[in-house]
mmCIF file of C-alpha atoms and ligand atoms in Angstrom:
data_model
loop_
_atom_site.group_PDB
_atom_site.id
_atom_site.type_symbol
_atom_site.label_atom_id
_atom_site.label_comp_id
_atom_site.label_asym_id
_atom_site.label_seq_id
_atom_site.Cartn_x
_atom_site.Cartn_y
_atom_site.Cartn_z
ATOM 1 C CA UNK A 1400 131.567 147.893 108.628
ATOM 2 C CA UNK A 1401 131.444 147.837 104.816
ATOM 3 C CA UNK A 1402 134.638 148.790 102.970
ATOM 4 C CA UNK A 1403 134.729 152.524 102.233
ATOM 5 C CA UNK A 1404 132.051 153.332 104.852
ATOM 6 C CA UNK A 1405 133.340 156.124 107.085
ATOM 7 C CA UNK A 1406 133.542 155.191 110.766
ATOM 8 C CA UNK A 1407 131.292 157.721 112.502
ATOM 9 C CA UNK A 1408 131.421 156.078 115.951
ATOM 10 C CA UNK A 1409 133.155 158.472 118.353
ATOM 11 C CA UNK A 1410 136.642 157.399 119.391
ATOM 12 C CA UNK A 1411 135.782 158.217 122.999
ATOM 13 C CA UNK A 1412 132.297 158.379 124.441
ATOM 14 C CA UNK A 1413 131.880 159.404 128.081
ATOM 15 C CA UNK A 1414 128.396 158.994 129.544
ATOM 16 C CA UNK A 1415 127.005 160.091 132.920
ATOM 17 C CA UNK A 1416 130.410 159.899 134.590
ATOM 18 C CA UNK A 1417 130.318 160.184 138.365
ATOM 19 C CA UNK A 1418 133.512 160.545 140.411
ATOM 20 C CA UNK A 1419 133.527 161.058 144.164
ATOM 21 C CA UNK A 1420 136.257 161.412 146.768
ATOM 22 C CA UNK A 1421 135.533 159.836 150.159
ATOM 23 C CA UNK A 1422 137.504 162.122 152.488
ATOM 24 C CA UNK A 1423 137.498 162.442 156.288
ATOM 25 C CA UNK A 1424 135.566 165.709 155.870
ATOM 26 C CA UNK A 1425 132.854 164.084 153.773
ATOM 27 C CA UNK A 1426 132.115 163.049 150.196
ATOM 28 C CA UNK A 1427 133.436 165.382 147.479
ATOM 29 C CA UNK A 1428 131.088 165.206 144.472
ATOM 30 C CA UNK A 1429 133.833 165.934 141.931
ATOM 31 C CA UNK A 1430 132.026 164.870 138.733
ATOM 32 C CA UNK A 1431 128.280 164.430 138.493
ATOM 33 C CA UNK A 1432 126.810 163.125 135.230
ATOM 34 C CA UNK A 1433 129.525 164.282 132.803
ATOM 35 C CA UNK A 1434 128.873 163.238 129.172
ATOM 36 C CA UNK A 1435 130.751 164.072 125.967
ATOM 37 C CA UNK A 1436 132.214 162.498 122.824
ATOM 38 C CA UNK A 1437 135.571 162.872 121.120
ATOM 39 C CA UNK A 1438 135.387 162.086 117.408
ATOM 40 C CA UNK A 1439 138.170 160.634 115.295
ATOM 41 C CA UNK A 1440 140.865 163.228 114.510
ATOM 42 C CA UNK A 1441 138.852 165.789 116.456
ATOM 43 C CA UNK A 1442 140.266 168.264 118.999
ATOM 44 C CA UNK A 1443 138.101 168.968 122.023
ATOM 45 C CA UNK A 1444 138.885 171.633 124.607
ATOM 46 C CA UNK A 1445 137.737 171.178 128.222
ATOM 47 C CA UNK A 1446 137.598 174.602 129.871
ATOM 48 C CA UNK A 1447 136.529 176.039 133.201
ATOM 49 C CA UNK A 1448 137.877 177.546 136.414
ATOM 50 C CA UNK A 1449 140.293 175.697 138.697
ATOM 51 C CA UNK A 1450 138.461 172.925 140.526
ATOM 52 C CA UNK A 1451 135.696 172.500 137.926
ATOM 53 C CA UNK A 1452 136.699 168.880 137.227
ATOM 54 C CA UNK A 1453 138.699 169.164 133.985
ATOM 55 C CA UNK A 1454 141.749 167.246 135.181
ATOM 56 C CA UNK A 1455 139.648 164.672 137.061
ATOM 57 C CA UNK A 1456 137.739 164.027 133.835
ATOM 58 C CA UNK A 1457 141.034 163.464 131.994
ATOM 59 C CA UNK A 1458 142.457 161.228 134.716
ATOM 60 C CA UNK A 1459 139.202 159.224 134.763
ATOM 61 C CA UNK A 1460 139.630 158.456 131.053
ATOM 62 C CA UNK A 1461 142.991 156.880 131.892
ATOM 63 C CA UNK A 1462 141.523 155.397 135.085
ATOM 64 C CA UNK A 1463 144.093 157.203 137.172
ATOM 65 C CA UNK A 1464 141.817 158.230 140.050
ATOM 66 C CA UNK A 1465 143.638 157.368 143.257
ATOM 67 C CA UNK A 1466 141.912 156.579 146.585
ATOM 68 C CA UNK A 1467 140.040 158.125 148.315
ATOM 69 C CA UNK A 1468 138.666 158.939 144.832
ATOM 70 C CA UNK A 1469 136.431 156.472 143.016
ATOM 71 C CA UNK A 1470 134.573 156.279 139.721
ATOM 72 C CA UNK A 1471 131.060 155.670 141.048
ATOM 73 C CA UNK A 1472 129.050 155.537 137.844
ATOM 74 C CA UNK A 1473 128.811 156.030 134.109
ATOM 75 C CA UNK A 1474 130.805 154.623 131.217
ATOM 76 C CA UNK A 1475 133.926 155.587 129.254
ATOM 77 C CA UNK A 1476 133.792 153.826 125.880
ATOM 78 C CA UNK A 1477 137.067 153.953 123.941
ATOM 79 C CA UNK A 1478 136.906 152.290 120.525
ATOM 80 C CA UNK A 1479 133.758 150.554 121.743
ATOM 81 C CA UNK A 1480 135.209 149.108 124.976
ATOM 82 C CA UNK A 1481 134.188 150.460 128.392
ATOM 83 C CA UNK A 1482 137.478 151.391 130.067
ATOM 84 C CA UNK A 1483 135.850 151.339 133.500
ATOM 85 C CA UNK A 1484 135.201 147.607 133.169
ATOM 86 C CA UNK A 1485 138.626 146.579 131.807
ATOM 87 C CA UNK A 1486 141.099 144.600 133.932
ATOM 88 C CA UNK A 1487 144.094 146.704 135.055
ATOM 89 C CA UNK A 1488 146.487 144.703 132.819
ATOM 90 C CA UNK A 1489 144.512 145.760 129.724
ATOM 91 C CA UNK A 1490 144.361 149.379 130.921
ATOM 92 C CA UNK A 1491 148.158 149.383 131.281
ATOM 93 C CA UNK A 1492 148.496 148.334 127.646
ATOM 94 C CA UNK A 1493 146.205 151.195 126.570
ATOM 95 C CA UNK A 1494 147.963 153.920 128.620
ATOM 96 C CA UNK A 1495 150.831 155.416 126.662
ATOM 97 C CA UNK A 1496 150.093 153.371 123.533
ATOM 98 C CA UNK A 1497 146.489 154.186 122.507
ATOM 99 C CA UNK A 1498 145.917 157.059 124.944
ATOM 100 C CA UNK A 1499 148.786 159.334 126.024
ATOM 101 C CA UNK A 1500 148.768 162.248 128.421
ATOM 102 C CA UNK A 1501 150.951 165.356 128.516
ATOM 103 C CA UNK A 1502 151.058 166.824 132.015
ATOM 104 C CA UNK A 1503 151.373 170.447 133.171
ATOM 105 C CA UNK A 1504 154.807 170.024 134.750
ATOM 106 C CA UNK A 1505 156.977 168.086 132.300
ATOM 107 C CA UNK A 1506 159.968 167.831 134.652
ATOM 108 C CA UNK A 1507 157.811 166.121 137.288
ATOM 109 C CA UNK A 1508 156.860 163.471 134.721
ATOM 110 C CA UNK A 1509 160.386 162.731 133.458
ATOM 111 C CA UNK A 1510 162.634 160.249 135.268
ATOM 112 C CA UNK A 1511 165.345 162.430 136.879
ATOM 113 C CA UNK A 1512 168.029 159.705 136.823
ATOM 114 C CA UNK A 1513 167.577 158.484 133.243
ATOM 115 C CA UNK A 1514 169.064 160.075 130.108
ATOM 116 C CA UNK A 1515 166.539 161.678 127.767
ATOM 117 C CA UNK A 1516 167.288 159.387 124.811
ATOM 118 C CA UNK A 1517 166.849 156.283 126.977
ATOM 119 C CA UNK A 1518 163.492 157.566 128.314
ATOM 120 C CA UNK A 1519 162.043 158.122 124.848
ATOM 121 C CA UNK A 1520 163.394 154.748 123.626
ATOM 122 C CA UNK A 1521 162.017 153.022 126.734
ATOM 123 C CA UNK A 1522 158.506 154.278 125.927
ATOM 124 C CA UNK A 1523 158.756 152.591 122.538
ATOM 125 C CA UNK A 1524 160.178 149.348 123.940
ATOM 126 C CA UNK A 1525 157.397 149.057 126.550
ATOM 127 C CA UNK A 1526 154.665 149.296 123.930
ATOM 128 C CA UNK A 1527 156.263 147.448 121.012
ATOM 129 C CA UNK A 1528 157.865 144.156 122.063
ATOM 130 C CA UNK A 1529 159.053 143.493 118.491
ATOM 131 C CA UNK A 1530 161.530 146.396 118.620
ATOM 132 C CA UNK A 1531 165.165 145.920 119.611
ATOM 133 C CA UNK A 1532 167.024 148.574 121.630
ATOM 134 C CA UNK A 1533 169.039 149.868 118.657
ATOM 135 C CA UNK A 1534 165.903 150.475 116.519
ATOM 136 C CA UNK A 1535 164.103 152.075 119.461
ATOM 137 C CA UNK A 1536 167.019 154.469 120.021
ATOM 138 C CA UNK A 1537 167.072 155.406 116.312
ATOM 139 C CA UNK A 1538 163.302 156.075 116.365
ATOM 140 C CA UNK A 1539 163.716 158.087 119.582
ATOM 141 C CA UNK A 1540 166.322 160.310 117.884
ATOM 142 C CA UNK A 1541 163.971 160.825 114.908
ATOM 143 C CA UNK A 1542 161.197 161.832 117.303
ATOM 144 C CA UNK A 1543 163.494 164.277 119.120
ATOM 145 C CA UNK A 1544 164.348 165.832 115.750
ATOM 146 C CA UNK A 1545 160.646 166.139 114.910
ATOM 147 C CA UNK A 1546 160.015 168.228 118.039
ATOM 148 C CA UNK A 1547 162.598 170.711 116.716
ATOM 149 C CA UNK A 1548 165.448 169.822 119.041
ATOM 150 C CA UNK A 1549 168.568 171.245 117.356
ATOM 151 C CA UNK A 1550 171.106 168.505 118.188
ATOM 152 C CA UNK A 1551 169.079 165.382 119.138
ATOM 153 C CA UNK A 1552 172.142 163.146 119.638
ATOM 154 C CA UNK A 1553 173.692 165.528 122.155
ATOM 155 C CA UNK A 1554 170.403 166.163 123.950
ATOM 156 C CA UNK A 1555 169.665 162.421 124.144
ATOM 157 C CA UNK A 1556 172.652 162.085 126.524
ATOM 158 C CA UNK A 1557 171.344 164.757 128.923
ATOM 159 C CA UNK A 1558 169.297 164.416 132.125
ATOM 160 C CA UNK A 1559 165.987 166.252 132.793
ATOM 161 C CA UNK A 1560 167.530 168.739 135.283
ATOM 162 C CA UNK A 1561 169.758 170.063 132.458
ATOM 163 C CA UNK A 1562 166.725 171.165 130.376
ATOM 164 C CA UNK A 1563 164.730 174.410 130.279
ATOM 165 C CA UNK A 1564 160.939 174.188 130.845
ATOM 166 C CA UNK A 1565 160.221 174.586 127.116
ATOM 167 C CA UNK A 1566 162.777 171.921 126.168
ATOM 168 C CA UNK A 1567 161.392 169.513 128.804
ATOM 169 C CA UNK A 1568 157.876 169.979 127.392
ATOM 170 C CA UNK A 1569 159.189 169.218 123.877
ATOM 171 C CA UNK A 1570 160.665 165.968 125.266
ATOM 172 C CA UNK A 1571 157.331 165.093 126.912
ATOM 173 C CA UNK A 1572 155.537 165.709 123.616
ATOM 174 C CA UNK A 1573 158.084 163.459 121.852
ATOM 175 C CA UNK A 1574 157.562 160.717 124.465
ATOM 176 C CA UNK A 1575 153.778 160.925 124.333
ATOM 177 C CA UNK A 1576 153.538 160.968 120.532
ATOM 178 C CA UNK A 1577 156.283 158.484 119.695
ATOM 179 C CA UNK A 1578 153.785 155.604 119.988
ATOM 180 C CA UNK A 1579 151.349 157.437 117.658
ATOM 181 C CA UNK A 1580 148.425 157.327 120.154
ATOM 182 C CA UNK A 1581 144.847 157.512 118.889
ATOM 183 C CA UNK A 1582 143.964 159.940 121.675
ATOM 184 C CA UNK A 1583 146.248 162.540 123.223
ATOM 185 C CA UNK A 1584 145.172 164.164 126.481
ATOM 186 C CA UNK A 1585 146.999 167.439 127.080
ATOM 187 C CA UNK A 1586 146.497 168.770 130.632
ATOM 188 C CA UNK A 1587 147.380 172.490 130.599
ATOM 189 C CA UNK A 1588 150.493 171.685 128.518
ATOM 190 C CA UNK A 1589 151.715 175.281 128.369
ATOM 191 C CA UNK A 1590 150.619 176.754 131.706
ATOM 192 C CA UNK A 1591 154.094 176.389 133.263
ATOM 193 C CA UNK A 1592 155.836 178.059 130.289
ATOM 194 C CA UNK A 1593 156.396 181.702 129.417
ATOM 195 C CA UNK A 1594 154.220 183.269 126.735
ATOM 196 C CA UNK A 1595 156.655 183.121 123.793
ATOM 197 C CA UNK A 1596 157.457 179.447 124.420
ATOM 198 C CA UNK A 1597 153.724 178.673 124.854
ATOM 199 C CA UNK A 1598 152.992 179.720 121.274
ATOM 200 C CA UNK A 1599 155.860 177.579 119.916
ATOM 201 C CA UNK A 1600 154.726 174.514 121.893
ATOM 202 C CA UNK A 1601 151.094 174.873 120.752
ATOM 203 C CA UNK A 1602 152.213 175.228 117.126
ATOM 204 C CA UNK A 1603 154.483 172.202 117.438
ATOM 205 C CA UNK A 1604 151.775 170.060 119.058
ATOM 206 C CA UNK A 1605 149.231 171.005 116.397
ATOM 207 C CA UNK A 1606 151.629 170.095 113.572
ATOM 208 C CA UNK A 1607 152.538 166.712 115.079
ATOM 209 C CA UNK A 1608 148.933 165.842 115.930
ATOM 210 C CA UNK A 1609 147.896 166.618 112.341
ATOM 211 C CA UNK A 1610 150.724 164.419 111.121
ATOM 212 C CA UNK A 1611 149.847 161.351 113.197
ATOM 213 C CA UNK A 1612 146.066 162.018 112.979
ATOM 214 C CA UNK A 1613 145.404 161.730 116.716
ATOM 215 C CA UNK A 1614 142.296 162.994 118.455
ATOM 216 C CA UNK A 1615 142.969 165.477 121.247
ATOM 217 C CA UNK A 1616 141.376 166.265 124.583
ATOM 218 C CA UNK A 1617 142.940 169.602 125.555
ATOM 219 C CA UNK A 1618 142.423 170.770 129.121
ATOM 220 C CA UNK A 1619 142.856 174.465 129.678
ATOM 221 C CA UNK A 1620 141.617 177.387 131.736
ATOM 222 C CA UNK A 1621 142.705 179.564 128.781
ATOM 223 C CA UNK A 1622 139.887 180.007 126.265
ATOM 224 C CA UNK A 1623 142.369 181.633 123.859
ATOM 225 C CA UNK A 1624 144.470 178.432 123.689
ATOM 226 C CA UNK A 1625 141.336 176.342 123.112
ATOM 227 C CA UNK A 1626 140.116 178.705 120.370
ATOM 228 C CA UNK A 1627 143.437 178.324 118.539
ATOM 229 C CA UNK A 1628 143.716 174.582 118.959
ATOM 230 C CA UNK A 1629 140.312 172.906 119.116
ATOM 231 C CA UNK A 1630 137.300 172.119 116.915
ATOM 232 C CA UNK A 1631 134.868 171.833 119.828
ATOM 233 C CA UNK A 1632 134.732 173.127 123.362
ATOM 234 C CA UNK A 1633 133.164 171.718 126.525
ATOM 235 C CA UNK A 1634 132.641 174.268 129.290
ATOM 236 C CA UNK A 1635 132.637 172.699 132.748
ATOM 237 C CA UNK A 1636 131.406 174.194 135.984
ATOM 238 C CA UNK A 1637 131.659 172.585 139.436
ATOM 239 C CA UNK A 1638 131.946 169.032 138.099
ATOM 240 C CA UNK A 1639 129.248 169.268 135.434
ATOM 241 C CA UNK A 1640 129.068 170.187 131.744
ATOM 242 C CA UNK A 1641 127.493 173.634 131.322
ATOM 243 C CA UNK A 1642 127.755 174.023 127.539
ATOM 244 C CA UNK A 1643 129.275 172.153 124.598
ATOM 245 C CA UNK A 1644 129.533 172.990 120.931
ATOM 246 C CA UNK A 1645 131.840 173.972 118.118
ATOM 247 C CA UNK A 1646 134.404 176.526 119.199
ATOM 248 C CA UNK A 1647 133.259 179.344 116.920
ATOM 249 C CA UNK A 1648 129.597 179.110 117.957
ATOM 250 C CA UNK A 1649 130.282 178.882 121.683
ATOM 251 C CA UNK A 1650 132.884 181.689 121.636
ATOM 252 C CA UNK A 1651 130.831 184.060 119.492
ATOM 253 C CA UNK A 1652 127.365 183.313 120.879
ATOM 254 C CA UNK A 1653 127.570 181.639 124.312
ATOM 255 C CA UNK A 1654 124.210 180.395 125.574
ATOM 256 C CA UNK A 1655 125.016 179.437 129.162
ATOM 257 C CA UNK A 1656 125.350 182.326 131.634
ATOM 258 C CA UNK A 1657 128.590 180.798 132.954
ATOM 259 C CA UNK A 1658 130.174 180.591 129.481
ATOM 260 C CA UNK A 1659 129.152 184.193 128.809
ATOM 261 C CA UNK A 1660 130.650 185.308 132.125
ATOM 262 C CA UNK A 1661 133.847 183.324 131.498
ATOM 263 C CA UNK A 1662 134.287 185.014 128.116
ATOM 264 C CA UNK A 1663 133.808 188.437 129.728
ATOM 265 C CA UNK A 1664 136.779 187.725 132.015
ATOM 266 C CA UNK A 1665 139.167 187.598 129.030
ATOM 267 C CA UNK A 1666 141.501 190.649 129.095
ATOM 268 C CA UNK A 1667 140.827 191.452 125.408
ATOM 269 C CA UNK A 1668 137.105 191.848 126.163
ATOM 270 C CA UNK A 1669 137.592 195.093 128.152
ATOM 271 C CA UNK A 1670 139.029 198.487 127.283
ATOM 272 C CA UNK A 1671 142.486 199.197 128.684
ATOM 273 C CA UNK A 1672 141.121 201.845 131.092
ATOM 274 C CA UNK A 1673 138.338 199.596 132.469
ATOM 275 C CA UNK A 1674 138.789 197.143 135.358
ATOM 276 C CA UNK A 1675 138.872 193.452 134.443
ATOM 277 C CA UNK A 1676 135.538 191.641 134.825
ATOM 278 C CA UNK A 1677 135.296 188.935 137.455
ATOM 279 C CA UNK A 1678 132.429 186.521 138.106
ATOM 280 C CA UNK A 1679 130.820 187.387 141.447
ATOM 281 C CA UNK A 1680 130.922 184.821 144.231
ATOM 282 C CA UNK A 1681 133.018 181.681 144.512
ATOM 283 C CA UNK A 1682 133.018 178.202 143.028
ATOM 284 C CA UNK A 1683 130.857 176.105 145.424
ATOM 285 C CA UNK A 1684 132.360 173.516 147.731
ATOM 286 C CA UNK A 1685 131.847 170.115 146.156
ATOM 287 C CA UNK A 1686 131.455 168.652 149.660
ATOM 288 C CA UNK A 1687 128.038 170.337 149.752
ATOM 289 C CA UNK A 1688 127.231 171.400 146.167
ATOM 290 C CA UNK A 1689 124.018 173.358 145.476
ATOM 291 C CA UNK A 1690 121.074 170.983 144.984
ATOM 292 C CA UNK A 1691 119.796 172.554 141.755
ATOM 293 C CA UNK A 1692 121.960 174.203 139.128
ATOM 294 C CA UNK A 1693 125.456 174.421 140.577
ATOM 295 C CA UNK A 1694 125.918 177.892 139.058
ATOM 296 C CA UNK A 1695 122.707 179.259 140.631
ATOM 297 C CA UNK A 1696 124.350 181.094 143.594
ATOM 298 C CA UNK A 1697 126.426 183.161 141.101
ATOM 299 C CA UNK A 1698 123.980 183.444 138.219
ATOM 300 C CA UNK A 1699 122.369 186.797 137.364
ATOM 301 C CA UNK A 1700 119.461 184.959 135.676
ATOM 302 C CA UNK A 1701 118.687 182.416 138.416
ATOM 303 C CA UNK A 1702 114.988 181.568 138.859
ATOM 304 C CA UNK A 1703 113.275 179.688 141.675
ATOM 305 C CA UNK A 1704 113.527 176.298 139.941
ATOM 306 C CA UNK A 1705 117.294 176.805 139.411
ATOM 307 C CA UNK A 1706 117.812 176.344 143.159
ATOM 308 C CA UNK A 1707 115.856 173.075 143.327
ATOM 309 C CA UNK A 1708 116.199 171.218 140.021
ATOM 310 C CA UNK A 1709 119.281 170.204 138.087
ATOM 311 C CA UNK A 1710 119.082 171.404 134.453
ATOM 312 C CA UNK A 1711 119.528 168.654 131.866
ATOM 313 C CA UNK A 1712 121.587 169.124 128.686
ATOM 314 C CA UNK A 1713 119.313 170.709 126.087
ATOM 315 C CA UNK A 1714 120.265 170.420 122.394
ATOM 316 C CA UNK A 1715 120.035 173.834 120.704
ATOM 317 C CA UNK A 1716 121.289 172.362 117.427
ATOM 318 C CA UNK A 1717 122.664 168.942 116.542
ATOM 319 C CA UNK A 1718 126.098 170.177 117.669
ATOM 320 C CA UNK A 1719 125.382 172.625 120.496
ATOM 321 C CA UNK A 1720 124.061 171.681 123.937
ATOM 322 C CA UNK A 1721 123.469 173.802 127.007
ATOM 323 C CA UNK A 1722 122.415 172.818 130.537
ATOM 324 C CA UNK A 1723 120.325 175.808 131.557
ATOM 325 C CA UNK A 1724 116.619 176.416 132.262
ATOM 326 C CA UNK A 1725 116.721 179.581 130.145
ATOM 327 C CA UNK A 1726 116.690 177.222 127.138
ATOM 328 C CA UNK A 1727 114.220 174.663 128.400
ATOM 329 C CA UNK A 1728 111.770 175.468 125.604
ATOM 330 C CA UNK A 1729 114.452 175.293 122.870
ATOM 331 C CA UNK A 1730 113.426 173.235 119.813
ATOM 332 C CA UNK A 1731 114.892 169.782 119.261
ATOM 333 C CA UNK A 1732 117.700 169.589 116.630
ATOM 334 C CA UNK A 1733 116.580 169.493 112.989
ATOM 335 C CA UNK A 1734 117.905 165.925 112.598
ATOM 336 C CA UNK A 1735 115.078 164.652 114.839
ATOM 337 C CA UNK A 1736 111.900 166.511 113.789
ATOM 338 C CA UNK A 1737 108.876 166.190 116.068
ATOM 339 C CA UNK A 1738 106.070 163.991 114.715
ATOM 340 C CA UNK A 1739 103.299 166.079 113.102
ATOM 341 C CA UNK A 1740 99.756 164.847 113.872
ATOM 342 C CA UNK A 1741 97.753 163.786 110.782
HETATM 343 FE FE1 SF4 B 2847 121.443 180.397 135.703
HETATM 344 FE FE2 SF4 B 2847 119.282 178.897 136.148
HETATM 345 FE FE3 SF4 B 2847 120.621 178.684 133.878
HETATM 346 FE FE4 SF4 B 2847 121.657 177.770 136.133
HETATM 347 S S1 SF4 B 2847 119.820 176.987 135.128
HETATM 348 S S2 SF4 B 2847 122.711 178.957 134.580
HETATM 349 S S3 SF4 B 2847 120.955 179.300 137.566
HETATM 350 S S4 SF4 B 2847 119.502 180.464 134.607
#
């Protein structure tokens, strides 16, 4: 690339990802043809109900799908290299250094028998062989200070069981960002915390991510958190992408019936004296998913073809796609005008 030319290649490009679990009860079709990009320094929110495939998508990016699960198709290009094809030794070097992941339950991810300071320093030592232990410990203390821990030296001597949930999540954020990863995956990072701590953790994460200029893949069932944190949103349903676009457009003018229904379930969308809205029916079993659109059994707009054909992703604009037959006649994005006959 010529000097000064901006790099417009996405940092992460997932195409037609297929993940299945081969269980004794049958094959679970967990992800079927999932595609999306994460640009450089961009924050993407993956939203949807429990079981829609958000966490499996994130774990696939790090190639952490355990048997009986298997990535059965597609590609996951990170900085131009397909992670699915890499040898495990190269994947190990990428995990934690170039791509980090913050889990829902920070205490489950921390080593219970290792002091906090040593755990943060260890992360640095694993990924930077040129560091000595003294420098790593000093950098670990700096990182603990940057996640607003009042007395980092004292806390560095503590063990995970001595920490509150909010403090443990701050430590996880310090550990995951200390290597300055290019991509941070945050899997429901605040769902185990109470509401006041949630806001502090989100604010802290946003500030640090801005500082180190990471891209973010934020997984959440909470559209409010995604609206506050992300540039773009990908709405998933039953292992497929239903709608994707910039947060403001999708939140203010959803085009997929599932996105619209999901937004109606938000408590601030109903008057205090009205019952909360819930989407009728249940998420389908992915052992025997519907053959056509997976949302068809719950969709108020379902047509005959919805039960037989799978809708493809239709671009409404260059930055807004929806997989729904209601938009099948939508014009192509302006960037690719149709040829006009002479
Ligand atoms: Fe509803 Fe059909 Fe659109 Fe699926 S494709 S969301 S069933 S209208």
